[in-house]
Each structure stands twice: as C-alpha cells, then as structure tokens.
Coordinates of C-alpha atoms and ligand atoms in Angstrom, one line a residue:
X1 CA 17.6 -18.2 -12.8
X2 CA 17.1 -14.1 -11.2
X3 CA 19.7 -11.8 -12.5
X4 CA 20.2 -8.7 -10.5
X5 CA 22.6 -6.4 -9.0
X6 CA 23.5 -6.9 -5.4
X7 CA 25.2 -4.1 -3.9
X8 CA 26.7 -2.9 -7.5
X9 CA 27.6 -6.5 -8.1
X10 CA 25.9 -8.8 -10.9
X11 CA 24.5 -11.7 -9.4
X12 CA 22.9 -14.9 -11.2
X13 CA 20.6 -17.0 -8.7
X14 CA 18.4 -19.9 -9.0
X15 CA 15.7 -20.2 -6.7
X16 CA 12.1 -21.9 -6.2
X17 CA 9.3 -19.2 -7.2
X18 CA 8.1 -19.2 -3.5
X19 CA 11.4 -18.1 -2.2
X20 CA 11.8 -14.7 -0.5
X21 CA 14.4 -11.8 -0.9
X22 CA 15.4 -12.5 2.4
X23 CA 15.8 -16.2 2.0
X24 CA 18.1 -15.8 -1.1
X25 CA 20.0 -12.9 0.8
X26 CA 20.7 -15.3 4.0
X27 CA 20.3 -18.8 3.2
X28 CA 21.7 -18.8 -0.7
X29 CA 24.0 -15.7 -0.7
X30 CA 25.1 -16.2 2.9
X31 CA 24.3 -12.1 3.1
X32 CA 23.1 -12.3 6.8
X33 CA 23.5 -8.6 7.8
X34 CA 19.5 -8.3 7.1
X35 CA 17.8 -9.8 10.0
X36 CA 14.6 -11.8 10.1
X37 CA 12.6 -10.3 13.1
X38 CA 8.5 -11.2 12.4
X39 CA 8.5 -12.6 9.0
X40 CA 5.6 -10.8 8.2
X41 CA 6.2 -7.1 7.4
X42 CA 5.5 -5.9 10.7
X43 CA 9.2 -5.0 12.4
X44 CA 11.2 -3.8 9.0
X45 CA 14.4 -5.7 10.7
X46 CA 14.3 -7.0 6.8
X47 CA 14.2 -3.7 5.7
X48 CA 16.3 -3.3 2.1
X49 CA 16.3 -0.7 -0.5
X50 CA 15.2 -1.8 -4.0
X51 CA 16.2 0.5 -7.0
X52 CA 14.6 0.9 -10.2
X53 CA 15.8 2.9 -13.4
X54 CA 13.2 5.1 -15.0
X55 CA 12.8 5.8 -18.5
X56 CA 15.7 8.2 -18.5
X57 CA 18.0 5.6 -17.0
X58 CA 17.9 7.3 -13.4
X59 CA 18.1 4.8 -10.4
X60 CA 15.3 5.4 -7.8
X61 CA 15.4 3.1 -4.6
X62 CA 12.6 2.2 -2.5
X63 CA 12.5 0.3 0.9
X64 CA 10.9 -3.2 0.9
X65 CA 10.4 -5.7 3.2
X66 CA 12.5 -8.6 2.3
X67 CA 10.9 -11.3 4.2
X68 CA 7.7 -10.8 2.1
X69 CA 9.0 -9.6 -1.1
X70 CA 9.2 -12.5 -3.7
X71 CA 12.7 -13.1 -4.5
X72 CA 12.0 -13.4 -8.4
X73 CA 10.9 -9.7 -8.2
X74 CA 14.3 -8.6 -8.0
X75 CA 15.2 -9.6 -11.9
X76 CA 16.6 -6.6 -13.7
X77 CA 16.7 -4.3 -10.2
X78 CA 19.4 -3.4 -7.9
X79 CA 19.4 -4.8 -4.4
X80 CA 21.3 -2.6 -1.8
X81 CA 21.5 -4.1 1.5
X82 CA 23.2 -2.9 4.7
X83 CA 26.5 -4.8 3.4
X84 CA 26.7 -2.4 0.6
X85 CA 26.8 0.8 2.3
X86 CA 30.4 1.5 4.1
X87 CA 33.1 1.8 1.8
X88 CA 36.1 0.4 3.9
X89 CA 35.9 2.1 7.1
X90 CA 34.1 5.0 5.7
X91 CA 30.6 4.8 6.8
X92 CA 27.6 5.8 4.9
X93 CA 25.8 9.0 6.4
X94 CA 23.1 6.6 7.7
X95 CA 25.4 4.6 9.6
X96 CA 27.8 7.3 10.8
X97 CA 24.6 9.2 12.1
X98 CA 23.3 6.3 14.0
X99 CA 26.8 5.8 15.8
X100 CA 27.0 9.3 16.5
X101 CA 23.4 9.5 17.9
X102 CA 23.7 6.0 19.9
X103 CA 21.1 4.8 17.9
X104 CA 21.8 0.9 18.1
X105 CA 21.8 -1.1 21.1
X106 CA 21.3 -4.9 20.8
X107 CA 21.5 -4.0 17.1
X108 CA 19.0 -6.4 15.9
X109 CA 16.6 -3.8 14.1
X110 CA 19.6 -1.6 12.9
X111 CA 20.3 -2.8 10.0
X112 CA 16.7 -2.6 8.9
X113 CA 16.7 1.1 10.3
X114 CA 19.9 2.0 8.5
X115 CA 18.3 0.8 5.5
X116 CA 15.3 3.1 5.7
X117 CA 17.4 5.9 6.6
X118 CA 19.5 4.9 3.0
X119 CA 16.3 5.4 1.4
X120 CA 15.4 9.0 2.9
X121 CA 19.0 10.1 2.3
X122 CA 18.7 9.2 -1.5
X123 CA 15.4 11.0 -1.6
X124 CA 16.9 13.9 0.4
X125 CA 19.6 13.8 -2.1
X126 CA 17.5 13.6 -5.3
X127 CA 14.9 16.2 -4.1
X128 CA 15.8 18.1 -0.8
X129 CA 12.7 19.1 1.4
X130 CA 12.5 20.1 4.9
X131 CA 12.6 16.8 7.4
X132 CA 9.0 17.4 8.8
X133 CA 8.1 15.1 11.7
X134 CA 5.3 13.6 9.3
X135 CA 8.4 12.8 6.7
X136 CA 10.6 10.9 9.4
X137 CA 7.3 9.2 10.9
X138 CA 6.6 8.0 7.3
X139 CA 10.3 6.6 6.5
X140 CA 10.6 4.9 10.4
X141 CA 7.4 4.3 10.9
X142 CA 7.6 0.7 9.8
X143 CA 10.6 -0.3 11.9
X144 CA 10.5 -1.5 15.2
X145 CA 13.2 -1.1 17.9
X146 CA 12.8 -2.5 21.2
X147 CA 15.6 -1.5 23.2
X148 CA 17.2 2.0 21.8
X149 CA 14.0 4.4 21.7
X150 CA 13.0 6.3 18.9
X151 CA 14.4 9.6 19.8
X152 CA 18.1 8.6 19.2
X153 CA 17.0 7.1 15.9
X154 CA 15.1 10.3 15.2
X155 CA 18.2 12.4 15.9
X156 CA 20.0 10.3 13.2
X157 CA 17.7 11.0 10.7
X158 CA 17.8 14.7 11.3
X159 CA 21.6 14.8 11.2
X160 CA 22.7 12.4 8.9
X161 CA 23.0 15.2 6.1
X162 CA 25.7 16.6 8.2
X163 CA 27.9 13.6 7.3
X164 CA 30.1 13.0 4.2
X165 CA 29.4 10.3 1.5
X166 CA 31.9 7.8 1.7
X167 CA 32.4 7.6 -2.2
X168 CA 31.1 9.1 -5.0
X169 CA 27.3 9.3 -4.0
X170 CA 25.3 6.6 -5.3
X171 CA 23.5 8.6 -7.8
X172 CA 26.8 9.4 -9.7
X173 CA 27.1 5.6 -10.4
X174 CA 23.4 5.4 -11.2
X175 CA 23.7 5.2 -15.3
X176 CA 26.2 2.3 -15.0
X177 CA 23.9 0.7 -13.2
X178 CA 20.4 1.3 -14.8
X179 CA 22.2 0.4 -18.1
X180 CA 23.0 -3.1 -16.8
X181 CA 19.3 -3.0 -15.2
X182 CA 17.5 -2.1 -18.2
X183 CA 19.6 -4.6 -20.7
X184 CA 18.6 -7.3 -17.9
X185 CA 14.8 -6.5 -17.9
X186 CA 14.8 -6.3 -21.4
X187 CA 16.2 -9.9 -22.0
X188 CA 13.4 -10.9 -19.1
X189 CA 10.6 -10.1 -21.5
X190 CA 11.6 -12.5 -24.2
X191 CA 13.1 -15.3 -21.4
X192 CA 11.4 -15.5 -18.4
X193 CA 14.1 -15.8 -15.4
X194 CA 12.8 -19.3 -14.2
X195 CA 9.8 -21.3 -16.0
X196 CA 7.9 -21.3 -12.5
X197 CA 7.9 -17.6 -11.5
X198 CA 5.9 -16.0 -14.8
X199 CA 6.3 -12.4 -15.1
X200 CA 4.6 -11.6 -17.9
X201 CA 4.9 -8.2 -19.2
X202 CA 1.5 -7.7 -21.5
X203 CA -2.5 -8.4 -20.5
X204 CA -2.3 -10.9 -23.4
X205 CA 0.7 -12.6 -22.0
X206 CA -0.8 -12.4 -18.4
X207 CA -4.3 -14.0 -19.6
X208 CA -2.5 -16.6 -21.3
X209 CA -0.3 -17.5 -18.3
X210 CA -3.4 -17.6 -16.0
X211 CA -5.0 -20.4 -18.8
X212 CA -2.1 -22.4 -18.8
X213 CA -1.6 -22.7 -14.7
X214 CA -5.1 -22.0 -13.3
X215 CA -4.0 -22.8 -9.8
X216 CA -0.8 -20.5 -9.8
X217 CA -1.7 -17.3 -7.3
X218 CA -1.2 -14.2 -8.9
X219 CA 1.2 -11.9 -6.8
X220 CA 1.4 -8.1 -7.0
X221 CA 3.2 -6.5 -4.0
X222 CA 3.0 -9.9 -2.3
X223 CA 2.2 -7.7 0.9
X224 CA -0.7 -9.8 1.6
X225 CA -0.1 -13.3 -0.4
X226 CA 3.7 -13.6 0.8
X227 CA 2.0 -14.0 4.5
X228 CA 0.7 -17.0 3.1
X229 CA 4.2 -18.4 2.5
X230 CA 5.8 -17.0 5.8
X231 CA 2.7 -17.9 8.3
X232 CA 1.0 -20.8 6.8
X233 CA 4.2 -22.3 4.9
X234 CA 2.2 -22.3 1.9
X235 CA 4.2 -23.8 -1.1
X236 CA 3.6 -22.8 -4.8
X237 CA 4.4 -24.8 -7.6
X238 CA 3.7 -21.3 -9.9
X239 CA 3.4 -18.0 -9.3
X240 CA 2.1 -15.5 -11.8
X241 CA 3.7 -12.0 -11.1
X242 CA 1.7 -9.0 -12.4
X243 CA 3.6 -6.1 -11.3
X244 CA 5.5 -5.9 -15.0
X245 CA 2.4 -6.2 -17.1
X246 CA 2.3 -2.3 -18.4
X247 CA -1.6 -2.3 -19.0
X248 CA -2.1 -3.0 -15.1
X249 CA 0.9 -0.4 -14.3
X250 CA -0.5 2.8 -16.1
X251 CA -3.0 5.9 -14.7
X252 CA -5.0 7.3 -17.2
X253 CA -7.5 9.8 -17.4
X254 CA -11.0 8.8 -18.9
X255 CA -14.4 9.2 -19.1
X256 CA -17.0 6.5 -18.5
X257 CA -20.0 5.7 -20.9
X258 CA -22.2 7.5 -18.0
X259 CA -20.2 10.8 -18.6
X260 CA -18.2 10.3 -15.4
X261 CA -14.7 11.5 -15.7
X262 CA -11.6 10.1 -13.7
X263 CA -9.0 8.0 -13.7
X264 CA -8.3 4.2 -14.4
X265 CA -5.9 3.2 -12.0
X266 CA -4.1 0.2 -13.0
X267 CA -4.3 -2.7 -10.4
X268 CA -0.3 -3.0 -9.9
X269 CA 0.0 0.5 -9.3
X270 CA 1.5 0.9 -6.0
X271 CA 0.4 3.3 -3.3
X272 CA 3.5 5.2 -3.3
X273 CA 2.9 5.9 -7.0
X274 CA -0.6 6.6 -6.3
X275 CA 0.0 8.9 -3.6
X276 CA 0.4 12.2 -5.9
X277 CA -3.5 11.7 -8.0
X278 CA -4.6 11.7 -4.1
X279 CA -2.8 14.1 -2.7
X280 CA -3.9 16.3 -5.6
X281 CA -7.4 15.2 -6.2
X282 CA -8.7 13.4 -2.9
X283 CA -6.8 14.8 0.4
X284 CA -8.9 12.7 2.7
X285 CA -7.8 9.5 0.6
X286 CA -4.1 10.7 0.5
X287 CA -4.5 11.3 4.4
X288 CA -5.7 7.5 4.8
X289 CA -2.8 6.1 2.6
X290 CA -0.2 7.8 5.3
X291 CA -1.8 5.5 7.8
X292 CA -2.1 2.4 5.6
X293 CA 1.1 0.0 6.3
X294 CA 4.5 1.4 6.7
X295 CA 6.5 3.0 3.9
X296 CA 8.0 -0.3 3.0
X297 CA 4.3 -1.9 2.5
X298 CA 3.0 1.3 0.6
X299 CA 6.2 0.9 -1.8
X300 CA 5.0 -2.6 -2.7
X301 CA 1.6 -2.7 -1.9
X302 CA -1.1 -2.1 -4.8
X303 CA -4.7 -0.9 -5.1
X304 CA -5.6 -4.1 -7.1
X305 CA -4.1 -6.2 -4.3
X306 CA -6.3 -4.7 -1.7
X307 CA -9.4 -5.1 -3.9
X308 CA -8.7 -8.7 -5.0
X309 CA -7.9 -9.6 -1.4
X310 CA -11.3 -9.0 0.0
X311 CA -10.5 -8.3 3.4
X312 CA -13.3 -7.0 5.8
X313 CA -10.9 -4.8 7.0
X314 CA -8.8 -3.4 4.3
X315 CA -8.4 0.3 4.1
X316 CA -9.0 1.3 0.4
X317 CA -12.5 -0.8 -0.4
X318 CA -14.9 1.4 1.6
X319 CA -13.3 4.8 0.3
X320 CA -13.7 3.3 -3.2
X321 CA -17.6 2.2 -2.5
X322 CA -18.1 5.6 -1.1
X323 CA -16.6 7.4 -4.3
X324 CA -18.6 4.4 -6.5
X325 CA -15.5 3.4 -8.1
X326 CA -15.9 0.5 -10.8
X327 CA -13.3 -2.3 -12.0
X328 CA -12.3 -3.4 -15.4
X329 CA -11.8 -7.0 -15.2
X330 CA -10.1 -8.8 -18.0
X331 CA -10.3 -12.7 -18.7
X332 CA -10.5 -15.2 -21.6
X333 CA -14.0 -13.9 -22.8
X334 CA -12.7 -10.4 -22.7
X335 CA -13.3 -7.4 -20.4
X336 CA -16.2 -6.4 -18.6
X337 CA -16.9 -3.2 -15.9
X338 CA -18.3 -3.9 -12.7
X339 CA -19.4 -1.5 -9.9
X340 CA -17.4 -2.0 -7.0
X341 CA -20.6 -2.6 -5.0
X342 CA -21.2 -6.0 -7.1
X343 CA -17.9 -7.5 -6.5
X344 CA -17.6 -8.4 -3.0
X345 CA -19.8 -11.3 -2.2
X346 CA -19.0 -12.9 1.1
X347 CA -16.2 -13.5 3.3
X348 CA -13.0 -13.3 0.9
X349 CA -15.5 -14.3 -2.1
X350 CA -15.3 -12.1 -4.9
X351 CA -17.2 -11.7 -8.1
X352 CA -13.7 -12.4 -10.0
X353 CA -14.5 -15.2 -12.8
X354 CA -12.2 -18.0 -13.8
X355 CA -9.1 -16.8 -15.2
X356 CA -10.0 -13.3 -14.8
X357 CA -7.7 -10.6 -13.4
X358 CA -8.5 -7.0 -12.3
X359 CA -7.2 -4.5 -15.0
X360 CA -8.0 -1.6 -13.6
X361 CA -9.8 0.5 -10.8
X362 CA -11.9 3.6 -11.8
X363 CA -11.7 6.6 -9.3
X364 CA -14.1 9.3 -10.5
X365 CA -13.0 12.8 -10.3
X366 CA -14.4 14.5 -7.9
X367 CA -16.9 17.5 -7.8
X368 CA -16.2 20.6 -6.0
X369 CA -19.5 20.5 -4.5
X370 CA -19.1 16.8 -2.7
X371 CA -16.9 16.3 0.3
X372 CA -14.9 13.1 1.0
X373 CA -14.1 12.1 4.6
X374 CA -12.3 8.7 5.5
X375 CA -11.8 8.0 9.2
X376 CA -9.5 4.7 10.4
X377 CA -9.6 3.6 13.9
X378 CA -6.9 1.3 14.8
X379 CA -4.9 0.6 18.0
X380 CA -1.9 1.8 16.7
X381 CA -1.7 5.1 14.6
X382 CA 1.5 4.0 12.3
X383 CA 1.5 0.2 10.7
X384 CA -1.9 -1.0 12.2
X385 CA -4.7 -3.0 10.7
X386 CA -8.2 -1.1 10.8
X387 CA -10.5 -2.3 13.4
X388 CA -13.1 -0.1 11.6
X389 CA -13.0 2.4 8.8
X390 CA -15.7 4.9 7.9
X391 CA -15.7 6.5 4.4
X392 CA -18.7 9.4 3.9
X393 CA -19.4 11.4 0.5
X394 CA -22.1 13.6 0.2
X395 CA -22.9 17.2 -0.8
X396 CA -25.4 19.8 0.7
X397 CA -27.9 21.4 -1.5
X398 CA -30.4 24.1 0.1
X399 CA -29.6 23.0 3.3
X400 CA -30.5 19.2 3.0
X401 CA -28.0 16.2 2.4
X402 CA -27.7 15.0 -1.4
X403 CA -26.0 12.0 -2.7
X404 CA -25.0 10.3 0.5
X405 CA -22.7 7.5 0.2
X406 CA -21.3 5.7 3.7
X407 CA -19.5 2.8 3.5
X408 CA -17.6 0.4 6.2
X409 CA -14.7 -1.7 6.8
X410 CA -15.0 -3.9 10.0
X411 CA -18.5 -3.8 10.5
X412 CA -19.7 -6.9 8.3
X413 CA -18.0 -10.2 6.6
X414 CA -17.3 -7.6 3.5
X415 CA -16.7 -3.9 3.1
X416 CA -20.2 -2.8 2.4
X417 CA -22.3 0.5 2.2
X418 CA -24.7 1.3 4.5
X419 CA -27.8 1.8 2.4
X420 CA -30.6 2.0 4.5
X421 CA -28.4 4.7 6.7
X422 CA -28.0 6.3 3.3
X423 CA -31.7 6.7 2.8
X424 CA -32.4 7.8 6.2
X425 CA -29.8 11.1 5.5
X426 CA -30.6 11.6 1.6
X427 CA -32.8 14.9 1.3
X428 CA -32.7 15.5 4.9
X429 CA -31.4 18.5 6.7
X430 CA -28.4 17.5 8.9
X431 CA -30.4 17.7 12.5
X432 CA -29.8 15.5 15.2
X433 CA -32.8 13.8 14.7
X434 CA -32.2 13.0 11.0
X435 CA -28.8 11.6 12.3
X436 CA -30.2 9.5 15.2
X437 CA -32.6 7.8 12.6
X438 CA -29.2 7.1 10.7
X439 CA -27.5 5.7 13.3
X440 CA -30.5 3.3 14.6
X441 CA -30.5 2.4 10.7
X442 CA -27.0 1.8 10.9
X443 CA -27.1 -0.5 13.8
X444 CA -30.2 -2.5 12.5
X445 CA -28.4 -3.3 9.3
X446 CA -24.7 -4.5 10.4
X447 CA -23.6 -7.2 12.5
X448 CA -20.0 -7.0 13.0
X449 CA -17.6 -9.5 13.9
X450 CA -15.4 -9.8 17.5
X451 CA -11.8 -10.4 17.3
X452 CA -8.6 -9.1 18.4
X453 CA -8.8 -5.8 16.9
X454 CA -12.2 -4.9 18.9
X455 CA -15.3 -6.6 20.0
X456 CA -18.6 -6.8 17.9
X457 CA -19.8 -3.8 20.7
X458 CA -17.0 -1.8 20.4
X459 CA -17.6 -1.8 16.4
X460 CA -21.1 -0.9 16.9
X461 CA -20.3 2.0 19.2
X462 CA -17.7 3.5 17.1
X463 CA -19.4 3.5 13.8
X464 CA -22.5 5.1 15.6
X465 CA -19.8 7.7 16.9
X466 CA -18.4 8.3 13.6
X467 CA -22.0 9.1 12.3
X468 CA -22.0 11.7 15.1
X469 CA -18.6 13.0 14.2
X470 CA -20.1 13.1 10.4
X471 CA -22.9 15.2 11.6
X472 CA -20.6 17.7 13.4
X473 CA -18.4 17.8 10.3
X474 CA -21.4 18.3 8.2
X475 CA -23.0 21.4 9.8
X476 CA -19.6 23.1 10.8
X477 CA -17.5 21.4 7.7
X478 CA -13.9 22.6 8.5
X479 CA -14.0 23.9 12.0
X480 CA -15.4 20.6 13.3
X481 CA -12.7 18.7 11.8
X482 CA -9.9 20.8 12.8
X483 CA -11.3 20.7 16.4
X484 CA -11.4 17.0 16.7
X485 CA -8.0 16.2 15.0
X486 CA -6.5 18.5 17.4
X487 CA -7.8 16.9 20.1
X488 CA -6.5 13.4 18.5
X489 CA -3.0 14.9 18.1
X490 CA -2.7 15.9 21.7
Ligands
FAD501 C1 2.7 -5.5 7.7 C2 1.8 -5.0 7.2 C3 0.7 -3.9 7.1 C4 -0.4 -3.5 6.4 N1 -1.4 -2.3 6.7 C5 -2.3 -2.4 6.2 C6 -3.2 -1.4 6.4 O1 -3.0 -0.7 7.0 N2 -4.2 -1.3 5.3 C7 -4.7 -2.5 4.3 O2 -5.7 -2.3 3.8 N3 -4.2 -3.6 4.2 C8 -2.6 -3.3 5.1 N4 -2.1 -4.6 4.9 C9 -2.4 -5.7 3.6 C10 -1.9 -5.3 2.1 O3 -0.7 -4.5 2.2 C11 -2.7 -4.7 1.2 O4 -3.9 -5.4 1.5 C12 -2.2 -4.5 0.1 O5 -2.9 -3.6 -1.0 C13 -2.1 -5.9 -0.9 O6 -1.6 -5.3 -1.9 P1 -0.3 -6.4 -2.9 O7 0.2 -6.1 -4.0 O8 0.9 -6.6 -2.0 O9 -1.2 -7.8 -2.9 P2 -0.6 -9.0 -2.8 O10 -0.2 -9.3 -1.7 O11 0.5 -9.4 -4.0 O12 -2.1 -9.8 -3.2 C14 -3.1 -10.0 -2.6 C15 -4.4 -10.5 -3.1 O13 -4.6 -10.1 -4.7 C16 -4.6 -11.1 -5.8 N5 -4.3 -10.1 -6.8 C17 -3.1 -9.3 -6.8 N6 -3.5 -8.7 -8.1 C18 -4.5 -8.8 -8.8 C19 -5.0 -8.7 -9.8 N7 -4.5 -7.9 -10.7 N8 -6.0 -9.4 -10.2 C20 -6.7 -10.3 -9.6 N9 -6.1 -10.6 -8.3 C21 -4.9 -10.0 -7.8 C22 -3.3 -11.9 -5.3 O14 -3.2 -13.2 -5.9 C23 -3.8 -12.2 -3.6 O15 -5.0 -12.9 -3.4 C24 -0.6 -4.6 5.3 C25 0.1 -5.6 5.3 C26 1.1 -5.7 6.2 C27 2.1 -7.0 5.8
FES502 S1 11.0 -9.7 9.4 FE1 10.1 -8.2 10.4 S2 9.4 -7.4 8.7 FE2 10.5 -8.7 7.6
FES503 S1 18.5 -1.7 19.2 FE1 17.8 -3.5 19.9 S2 16.0 -3.6 18.8 FE2 16.7 -1.7 18.1

C-alpha cells in the first residue's frame, strides 16, 4: 500500500510497482484534473506539487511531472493537485491570477501551469525574492501552452501575489501535515509499502535488495527510467528505489588519497539540491543546470541517474570529465573508487559491476587559477536535450596553457575527453596556430552520430567552433564571453 496525503486527506492505495502518479490519480482515484499530454516529462500538463517535511517538520513543495514519477515514491509525502487549491468558490492566488490575466483558452495545459505557479507562490511565501525573468523562466519553462501564448501566463505569475490566499495559508497547516508525513515515513522504514517496490533506507539494505532482485531496475528520479514505462510500455516485477538511502542522499566535504579536496555528492542528490553548491563553487556548471530539463525535471532528476544512464548526450558527464570527477561504487564485494573516465565503456555500457550501485560522485574543489567553461548547444534554450556539449577546464601559467581538459557530449557513443586535442594545447601559448592544431586533432579523433538533434557534419563544425570560442575566451577571458553571451541574448 502507498500511504500519503492527497490534498490534505490521508490515502492508502495499492498499486503495481510500475504505476505512475498520473495513473494513480486518474485511473485509481478518479482525480482527472491532472492531464496527460506527452507522457514523457516534456509538456508539463501533468504537473503536481509534492510536499516533503524537512528535519524541523516544515513542509516544502516542489513541482513534478506526475506522468514519469513512480506512484510508490508518494509514500509519506503530501501530494497537492489542482483539485486541492480552491476553497469552495475562493480560488488560490495562482488560479485567480490566471483568470484575471486570461491565461487559459482550451484549458488543457492550465492545471499544470497552475501547479507550477502554486510551487512558485509557495517558494515566494517562504522566501520572498524579486520575480526576475530568469526565475519566471525557471518556474514555467517545463509547461507548454499551445493556444494562449505565454504573456498572459507570465502576467499571472507576476500578479498572483496581489490576490488573497483563500484560506489560512498552506504553511500554517504544515505542522499537522508534517507530523502525519513523518510518522508514515518512519513506518515505511520497517514495513515497505509494497513488497515489489522496494524502498531501502540504508546502503546495506539497498545492496541486499539488489542481490535478491538482480533484474529489478534501480530508480532515482525516474526521469530517464520511467520513459521506458510510458514510451516502451516496459513492465517491472520489482523496482528498487534509491532515493531514501541515507548514504546516497548526502553532500559531504572530503579529501581524496591523492590530496584533492572537494565534495562527495550522493548519487541520489537531485539537481535542485545540488544547485547551491554549484552556485557557490562552479558557476559555469550551475549555469548549465538552468538549461538541464525543466524545474520539474531538476526537482527529481539526480546526478547519479545522469551518470548511470550513460547517454552520449547527457549534460553532466562532460563537465564531470573535465573536472576529473571520481565515482564511489558500492557492491557485494565492498566499495571501490573509479575515475569517471574509466566508467563509460561503450554506447550505454558502463563499468558498473553486477550488484553494484553508484554511491557518490566526487567533485574536486576548484582552484582559483583554474577556469571552467561549459557550453551546451540545443535547438531550444529551455527544456531541451543537447545536440552537443563542450566542457573545458584549464589554467594559464606564464602565458601558456596548463592542465587542459576538454570533454564533449554528442561527439561519440559515450561522453568523452579529447585527449589528443588536449595534448595539442598543453604547454602552448593560446595562439591561432595552437588552436588550429587542436581543432584538427579533435576532428581526427571523433566520429559523431547523425540524429534528429544534428547531423554528424553539424556536430563536427559546432565542436570546432566551440574550440574557437574557447581560444577567444582564453585570450580575453571575461570580455570575450560577455560579448558572446550578449550576442546570444539578442
Ligand atoms: C523532459 C526531460 C528533459 C530532460 N532534459 C535533460 C537535459 O537537458 N539534460 C540531460 O542530461 N538529461 C535530461 N533528461 C534526462 C534525465 O532527466 C537525466 O538524465 C537525469 O539526471 C536522470 O536522473 P534520474 O534520477 O531521474 O534517473 P532515473 O531515471 O531514476 O535512472 C536513470 C538510470 O540510472 C540508473 N540509476 C539511478 N540511480 C543509480 C545509482 N545510484 N546507481 C546505479 N544506477 C543508477 C537507473 O537504473 C536508470 O538506468 C531529461 C529527461 C526528461 C524526461
Ligand atoms: S504528460 Fe506531458 S509532462 Fe507529463
Ligand atoms: S490553453 Fe490550450 S494549451 Fe494552453
């Protein structure tokens, strides 16, 4: 059984391990306000808000795509849907603003948009901050509307604070809900809600589950795995959820045996939780996260899932390769560390052994003299997968390039370092001749694929152009990039 709160009411529902939150709502509970558009996390029509209590019992809500969220992950959580917002005839400010601004026409996208506005409203109530264009784009970038156009919806976002809350605000009700949620979550530790959807809370229990059910997929955010259910109609006998495993959920400062300082980021840490660390220490990486999926995806997707998925066009692996990140793998034989470079073997093939899981990813702390740049090329700025991604890490010493690391996504069957091009740059001044040699080396070494996101020729040309952009940034670091970003913005 899944025990959770739906719009403040306790629910206890049985579901197979491959049921999504959307199926649970519409098919089992008859709550059809939440819509299905694409069933692949792209359109946002199915957006719901998921509330979790923090250690102090305070509720925090994040938006999620119900179509690709496993229903069992609701255990002990508060699910808020569009049906739960109004109090009789009194609309929630997100709804009232959408009405006032004419933000809806056919109405199919509207429940999802209202729920994204609801989580924005809750975040604003918790920590008021200016609603900058960037914040609005981040909040609404995962919601598509085919008829209204986005200006009225944006207007609704900007004015919802002027509408009164219909009842005592949600956060005043939070303590009562929080205690119910915490009790349920505590019980879930000893009695899994469904024997076939396993929710271990320790690494030891996770490894035991993996041993008992070797064919069961691991699921973290489900933002890759669940597409197999919705698009390929995969059915699972058992599923093992890693999101409640304590050891996979921490971010810990550490020093490696080779003396490098940094952080072990638990494989089940979501992008949203990772953002403050990246904002502070890796601004270029943080900037990339703003362009990874949508808020709904970043709220649930994890760094471990992105690495384990081993997609050649995954966004974080090239950055992690350029930073020389390491992995901590845990399995029946114990734990082992591995350079990320040794993890990707072939298309979607990794060095993960039988029964192993990724426990954490090591991010080395940046040194002041090093520069990291990350450039993602995709057809759309918001919520789009890369056609190509380049990540570059280097330092300049006495006018020559040192410790150059160049890594690409979309240029081979795996995310890959450009070793020969790195050698062409290492120890050289950043002249046009040096970079011409690096470009030739790059094009020699890579055989990109052609697909809907770009032809092989396009990818080769774009990768060579990224090296030219790199040269300009190296010779005139800040102003060159500012000029390029301004050109892009216009
Ligand atoms: C609409 C949409 C937009 C997206 N946009 C982007 C984008 O812009 N850039 C991008 O890179 N990706 C994007 N993705 C893909 C996806 O969001 C990311 O790859 C994400 O990081 C996957 O993490 P997850 O936690 O959801 O993984 P899951 O789907 O839960 O798992 C992915 C794979 O990793 C395995 N796995 C999970 N955790 C572990 C572990 N600890 N140890 C071993 N194996 C594990 C699972 O078994 C599965 O095979 C998008 C997806 C969608 C649906
Ligand atoms: S139905 Fe489109 S994102 Fe879920
Ligand atoms: S109102 Fe019709 S899709 Fe948005």
